[in-house]
CSV table of C-alpha atoms (C1' of nucleotides) in Angstrom, one decimal:
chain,number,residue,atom,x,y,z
A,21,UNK,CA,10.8,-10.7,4.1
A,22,UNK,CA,10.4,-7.9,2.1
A,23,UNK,CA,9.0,-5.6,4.5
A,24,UNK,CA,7.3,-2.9,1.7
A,25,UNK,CA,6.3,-5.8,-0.3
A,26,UNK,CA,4.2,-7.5,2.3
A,27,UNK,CA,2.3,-4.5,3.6
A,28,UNK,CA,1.6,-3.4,-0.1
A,29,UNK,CA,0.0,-7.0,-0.3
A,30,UNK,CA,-2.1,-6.2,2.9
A,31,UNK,CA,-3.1,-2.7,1.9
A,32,UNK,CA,-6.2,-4.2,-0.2
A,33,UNK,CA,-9.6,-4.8,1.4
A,34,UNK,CA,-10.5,-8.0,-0.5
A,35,UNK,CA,-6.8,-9.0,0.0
A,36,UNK,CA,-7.7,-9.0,3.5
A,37,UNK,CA,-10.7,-10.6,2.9
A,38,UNK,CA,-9.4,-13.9,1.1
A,39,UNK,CA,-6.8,-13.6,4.4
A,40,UNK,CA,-9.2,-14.2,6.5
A,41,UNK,CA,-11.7,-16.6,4.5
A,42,UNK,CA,-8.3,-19.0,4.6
A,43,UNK,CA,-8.2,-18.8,7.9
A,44,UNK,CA,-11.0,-20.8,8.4
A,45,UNK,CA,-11.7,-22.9,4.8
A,46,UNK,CA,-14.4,-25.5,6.5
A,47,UNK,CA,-16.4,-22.1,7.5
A,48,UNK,CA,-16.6,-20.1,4.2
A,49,UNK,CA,-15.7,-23.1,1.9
A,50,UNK,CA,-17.8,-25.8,0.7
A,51,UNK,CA,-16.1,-28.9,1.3
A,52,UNK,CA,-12.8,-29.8,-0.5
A,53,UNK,CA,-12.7,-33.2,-2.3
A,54,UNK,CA,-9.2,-33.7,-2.4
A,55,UNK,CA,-7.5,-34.0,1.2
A,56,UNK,CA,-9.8,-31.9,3.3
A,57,UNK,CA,-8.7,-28.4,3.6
A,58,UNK,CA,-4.8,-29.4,3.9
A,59,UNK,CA,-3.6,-28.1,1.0
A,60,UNK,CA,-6.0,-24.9,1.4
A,61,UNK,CA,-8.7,-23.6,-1.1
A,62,UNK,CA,-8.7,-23.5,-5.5
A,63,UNK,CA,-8.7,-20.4,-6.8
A,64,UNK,CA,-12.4,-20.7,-8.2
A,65,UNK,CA,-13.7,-21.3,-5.1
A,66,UNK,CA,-12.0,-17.8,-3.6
A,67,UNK,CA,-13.1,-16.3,-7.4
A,68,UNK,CA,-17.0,-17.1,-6.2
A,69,UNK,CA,-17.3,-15.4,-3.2
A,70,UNK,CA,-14.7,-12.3,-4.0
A,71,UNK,CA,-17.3,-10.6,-6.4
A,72,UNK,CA,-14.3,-10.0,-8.6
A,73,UNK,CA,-13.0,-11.5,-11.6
A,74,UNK,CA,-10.8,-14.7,-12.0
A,75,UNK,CA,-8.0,-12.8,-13.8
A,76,UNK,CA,-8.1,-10.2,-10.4
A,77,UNK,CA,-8.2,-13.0,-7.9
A,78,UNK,CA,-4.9,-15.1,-9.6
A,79,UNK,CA,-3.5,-11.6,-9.2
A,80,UNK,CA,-4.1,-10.9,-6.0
A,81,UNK,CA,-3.2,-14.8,-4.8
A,82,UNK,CA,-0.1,-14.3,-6.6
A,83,UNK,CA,0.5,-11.3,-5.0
A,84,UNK,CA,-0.2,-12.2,-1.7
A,85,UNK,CA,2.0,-15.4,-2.4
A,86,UNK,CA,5.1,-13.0,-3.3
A,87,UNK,CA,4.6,-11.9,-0.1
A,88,UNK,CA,4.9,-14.9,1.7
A,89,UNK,CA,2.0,-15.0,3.4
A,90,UNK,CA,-0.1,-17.7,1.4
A,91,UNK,CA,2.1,-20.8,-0.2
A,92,UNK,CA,0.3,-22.9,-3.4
A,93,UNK,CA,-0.1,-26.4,-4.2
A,94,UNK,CA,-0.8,-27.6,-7.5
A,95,UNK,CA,-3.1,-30.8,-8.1
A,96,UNK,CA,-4.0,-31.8,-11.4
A,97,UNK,CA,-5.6,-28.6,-13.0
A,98,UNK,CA,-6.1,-27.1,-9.7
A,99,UNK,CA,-4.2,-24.8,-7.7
A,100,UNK,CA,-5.0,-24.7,-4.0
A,101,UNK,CA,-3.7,-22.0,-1.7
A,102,UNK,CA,-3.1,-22.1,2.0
A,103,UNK,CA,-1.9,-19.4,4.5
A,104,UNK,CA,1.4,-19.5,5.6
A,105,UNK,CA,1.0,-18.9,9.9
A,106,UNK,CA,4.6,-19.0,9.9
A,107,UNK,CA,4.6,-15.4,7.8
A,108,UNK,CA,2.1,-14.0,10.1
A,109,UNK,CA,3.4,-14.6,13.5
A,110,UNK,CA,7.1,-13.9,12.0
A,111,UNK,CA,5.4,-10.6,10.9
A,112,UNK,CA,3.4,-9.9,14.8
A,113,UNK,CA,6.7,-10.0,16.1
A,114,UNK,CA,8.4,-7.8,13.4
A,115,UNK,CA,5.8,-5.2,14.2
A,116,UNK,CA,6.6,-5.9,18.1
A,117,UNK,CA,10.0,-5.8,17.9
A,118,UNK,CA,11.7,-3.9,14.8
A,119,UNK,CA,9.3,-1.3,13.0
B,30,UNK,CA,-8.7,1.2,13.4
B,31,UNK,CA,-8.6,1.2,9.5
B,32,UNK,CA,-6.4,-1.9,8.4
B,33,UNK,CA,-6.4,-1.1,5.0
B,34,UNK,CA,-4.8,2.8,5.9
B,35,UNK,CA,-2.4,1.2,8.4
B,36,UNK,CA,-1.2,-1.2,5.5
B,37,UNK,CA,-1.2,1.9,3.1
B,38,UNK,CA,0.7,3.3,5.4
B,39,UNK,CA,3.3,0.9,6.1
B,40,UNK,CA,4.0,0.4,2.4
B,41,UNK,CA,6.4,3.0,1.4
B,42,UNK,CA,10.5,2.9,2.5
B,43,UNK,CA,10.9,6.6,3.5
B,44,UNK,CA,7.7,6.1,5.8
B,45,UNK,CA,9.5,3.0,7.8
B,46,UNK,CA,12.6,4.9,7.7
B,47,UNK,CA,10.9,7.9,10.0
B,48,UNK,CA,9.3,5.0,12.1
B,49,UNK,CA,12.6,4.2,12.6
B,50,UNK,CA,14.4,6.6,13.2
B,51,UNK,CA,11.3,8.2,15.7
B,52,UNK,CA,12.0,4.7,17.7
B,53,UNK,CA,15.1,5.9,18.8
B,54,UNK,CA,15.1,9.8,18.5
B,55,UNK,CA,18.2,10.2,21.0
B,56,UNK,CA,20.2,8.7,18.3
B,57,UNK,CA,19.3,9.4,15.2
B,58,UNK,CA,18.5,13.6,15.8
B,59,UNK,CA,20.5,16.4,17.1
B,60,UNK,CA,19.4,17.4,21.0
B,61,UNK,CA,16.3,19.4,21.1
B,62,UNK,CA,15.6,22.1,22.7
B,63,UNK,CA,12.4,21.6,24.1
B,64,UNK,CA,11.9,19.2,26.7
B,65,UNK,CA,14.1,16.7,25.5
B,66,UNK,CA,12.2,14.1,23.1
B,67,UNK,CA,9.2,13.4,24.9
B,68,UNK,CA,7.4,15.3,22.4
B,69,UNK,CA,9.0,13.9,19.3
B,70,UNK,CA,10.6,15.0,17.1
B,71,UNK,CA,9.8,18.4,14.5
B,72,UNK,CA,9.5,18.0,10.9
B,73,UNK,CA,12.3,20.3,9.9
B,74,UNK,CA,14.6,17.8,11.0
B,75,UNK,CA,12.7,14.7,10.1
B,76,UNK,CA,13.0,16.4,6.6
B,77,UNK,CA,16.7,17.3,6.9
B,78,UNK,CA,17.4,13.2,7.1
B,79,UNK,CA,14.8,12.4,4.7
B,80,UNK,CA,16.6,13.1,1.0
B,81,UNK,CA,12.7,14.2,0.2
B,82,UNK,CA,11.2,17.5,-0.2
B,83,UNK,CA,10.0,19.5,3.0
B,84,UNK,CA,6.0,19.0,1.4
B,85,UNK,CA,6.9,15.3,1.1
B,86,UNK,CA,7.2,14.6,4.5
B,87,UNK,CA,4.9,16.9,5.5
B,88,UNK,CA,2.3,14.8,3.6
B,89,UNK,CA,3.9,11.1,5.0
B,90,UNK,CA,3.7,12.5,8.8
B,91,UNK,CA,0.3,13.4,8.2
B,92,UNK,CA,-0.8,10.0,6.5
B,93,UNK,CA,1.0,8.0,9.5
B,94,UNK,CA,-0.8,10.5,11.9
B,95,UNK,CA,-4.2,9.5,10.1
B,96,UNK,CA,-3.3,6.0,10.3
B,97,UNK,CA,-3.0,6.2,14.0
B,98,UNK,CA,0.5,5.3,13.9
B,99,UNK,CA,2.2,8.7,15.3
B,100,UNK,CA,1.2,11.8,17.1
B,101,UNK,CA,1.6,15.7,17.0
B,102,UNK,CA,1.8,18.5,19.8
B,103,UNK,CA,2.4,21.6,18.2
B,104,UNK,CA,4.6,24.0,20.4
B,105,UNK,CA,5.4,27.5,19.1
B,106,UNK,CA,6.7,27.7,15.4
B,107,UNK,CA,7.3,23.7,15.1
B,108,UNK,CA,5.5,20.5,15.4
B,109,UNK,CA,6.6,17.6,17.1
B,110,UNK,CA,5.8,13.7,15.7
B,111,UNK,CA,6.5,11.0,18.3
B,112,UNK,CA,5.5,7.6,17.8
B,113,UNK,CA,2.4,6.0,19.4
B,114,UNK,CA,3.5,2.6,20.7
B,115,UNK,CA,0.4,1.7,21.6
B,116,UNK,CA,-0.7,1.3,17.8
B,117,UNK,CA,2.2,-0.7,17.0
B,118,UNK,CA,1.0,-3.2,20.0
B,119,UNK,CA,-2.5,-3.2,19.1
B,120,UNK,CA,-1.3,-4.1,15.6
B,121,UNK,CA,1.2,-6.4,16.5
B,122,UNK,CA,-1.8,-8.5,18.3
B,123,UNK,CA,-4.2,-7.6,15.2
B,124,UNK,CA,-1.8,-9.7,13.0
B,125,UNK,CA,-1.3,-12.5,15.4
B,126,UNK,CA,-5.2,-13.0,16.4
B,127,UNK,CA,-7.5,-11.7,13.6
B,128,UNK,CA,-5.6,-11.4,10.0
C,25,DT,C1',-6.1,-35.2,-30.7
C,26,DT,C1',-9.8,-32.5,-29.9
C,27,DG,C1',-12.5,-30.3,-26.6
C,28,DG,C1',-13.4,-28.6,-22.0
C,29,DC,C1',-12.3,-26.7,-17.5
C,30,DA,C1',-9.0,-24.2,-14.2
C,31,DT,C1',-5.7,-21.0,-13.8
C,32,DA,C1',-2.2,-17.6,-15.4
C,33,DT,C1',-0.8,-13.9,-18.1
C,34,DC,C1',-1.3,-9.8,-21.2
C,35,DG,C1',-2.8,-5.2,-22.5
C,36,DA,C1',-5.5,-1.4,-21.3
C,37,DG,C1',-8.2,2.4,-18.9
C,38,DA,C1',-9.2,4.5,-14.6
C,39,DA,C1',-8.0,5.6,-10.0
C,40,DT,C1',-4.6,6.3,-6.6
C,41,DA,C1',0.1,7.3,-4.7
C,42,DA,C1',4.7,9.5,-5.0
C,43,DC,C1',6.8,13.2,-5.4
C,44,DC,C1',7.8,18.1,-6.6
C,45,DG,C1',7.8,23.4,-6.6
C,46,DA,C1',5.0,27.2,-5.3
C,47,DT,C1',2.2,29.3,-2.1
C,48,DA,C1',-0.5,29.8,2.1
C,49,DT,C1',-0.8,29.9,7.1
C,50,DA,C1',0.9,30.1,11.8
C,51,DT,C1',3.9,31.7,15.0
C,52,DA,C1',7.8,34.5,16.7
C,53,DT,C1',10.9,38.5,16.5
C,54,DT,C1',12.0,43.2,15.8
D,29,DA,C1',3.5,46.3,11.2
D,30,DA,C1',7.0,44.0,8.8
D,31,DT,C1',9.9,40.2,8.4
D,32,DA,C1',11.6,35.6,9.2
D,33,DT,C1',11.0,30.8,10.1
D,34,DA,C1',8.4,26.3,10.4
D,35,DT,C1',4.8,23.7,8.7
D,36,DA,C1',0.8,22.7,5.8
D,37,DT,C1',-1.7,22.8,1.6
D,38,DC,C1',-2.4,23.1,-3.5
D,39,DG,C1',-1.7,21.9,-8.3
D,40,DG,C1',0.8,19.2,-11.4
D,41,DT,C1',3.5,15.2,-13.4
D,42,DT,C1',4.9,10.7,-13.4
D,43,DA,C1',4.7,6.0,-11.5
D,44,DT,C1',2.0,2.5,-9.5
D,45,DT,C1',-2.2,0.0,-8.4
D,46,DC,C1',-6.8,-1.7,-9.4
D,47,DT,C1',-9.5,-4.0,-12.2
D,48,DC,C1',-11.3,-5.6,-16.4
D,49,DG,C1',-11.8,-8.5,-20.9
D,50,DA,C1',-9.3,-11.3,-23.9
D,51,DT,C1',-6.2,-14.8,-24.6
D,52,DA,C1',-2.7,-18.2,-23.5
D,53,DT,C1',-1.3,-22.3,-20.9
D,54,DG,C1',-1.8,-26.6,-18.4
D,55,DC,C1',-4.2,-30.6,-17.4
D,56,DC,C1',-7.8,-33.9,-18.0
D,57,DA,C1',-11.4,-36.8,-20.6
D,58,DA,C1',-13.5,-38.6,-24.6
DNA sequence: TTGGCATATCGAGAATAACCGATATATATT
DNA sequence: AATATATATCGGTTATTCTCGATATGCCAA
């Protein structure tokens, strides 16, 4: 875990945003037709409700992905991204612990 | 607490280096004179560690200041950073509960 | 294989951050 | 009052981030 790297990625409001709209998919998502929410949310889907544009979204997934704190799944033309809890609690302790 | 200027922050090597080294100030920093370290640490040798310029970390203690994440007493000539571990707790929980 | 979506990548302009050297402001000493 | 020391602030340069529009790529359907 690259600790610069992941608190660059959490140094952007809408960044946090998308964080926290994953956190709870069935609540600021409609609903997902392939597999529930188990594979996480598409990238339009995030584009709609961010107000920004698709090409600053894929960034900011991507980004956040480098990270480690959201993983991706791709399905047909689709890619759906998911948080990765792991990240975050590795990260609580991290803060608890070592920094 | 402003997430996004915590994150800010925490995004920079030389800042989690001083966070460091302010965790354990008994080893990492010649005695002080002044009531041991339970005030902190002064800039002058915060800045003799740092490789930067004496402006530079003048500049980072303040922006971990704003962030909440450290605190000064000034006594005489010098001011003194110490850590505030309660930040780092509250933050710690912030990341497990509500990112 | 052509066309249509979904997503990623590229190139660019504007805003912000990383530094620096120089200078200003406190405080202490003489 | 004059000087010295510690820290803060200012102005500038370069690097990085933010964000966009345009375009490329990947996948699907007709």
């Amino acid at each position: 875990m690259d600790q610069v790297e992941v608190f660059k990625a959490l140094s952007n409001k809408t960044r946090l945003q998308i964080l926290s709209w994953l956190k709870d998919p069935e609540v600021h998502f409609p609903a997902q037709a392939l597999n529930g929410y188990a594979n996480g949310v598409c990238v339009g889907q995030i584009h709609a409700k961010s107000g920004l544009t698709q090409s600053t979204v894929s960034e900011y997934l991507s980004s956040l992905q480098r990270a480690g704190l959201i993983s991706s799944t791709r399905v047909g033309q689709w890619t759906y991204y998911k948080r990765n809890e792991e990240a975050f609690k590795a990260l609580s302790k991290l803060i608890e612990a070592d920094i």
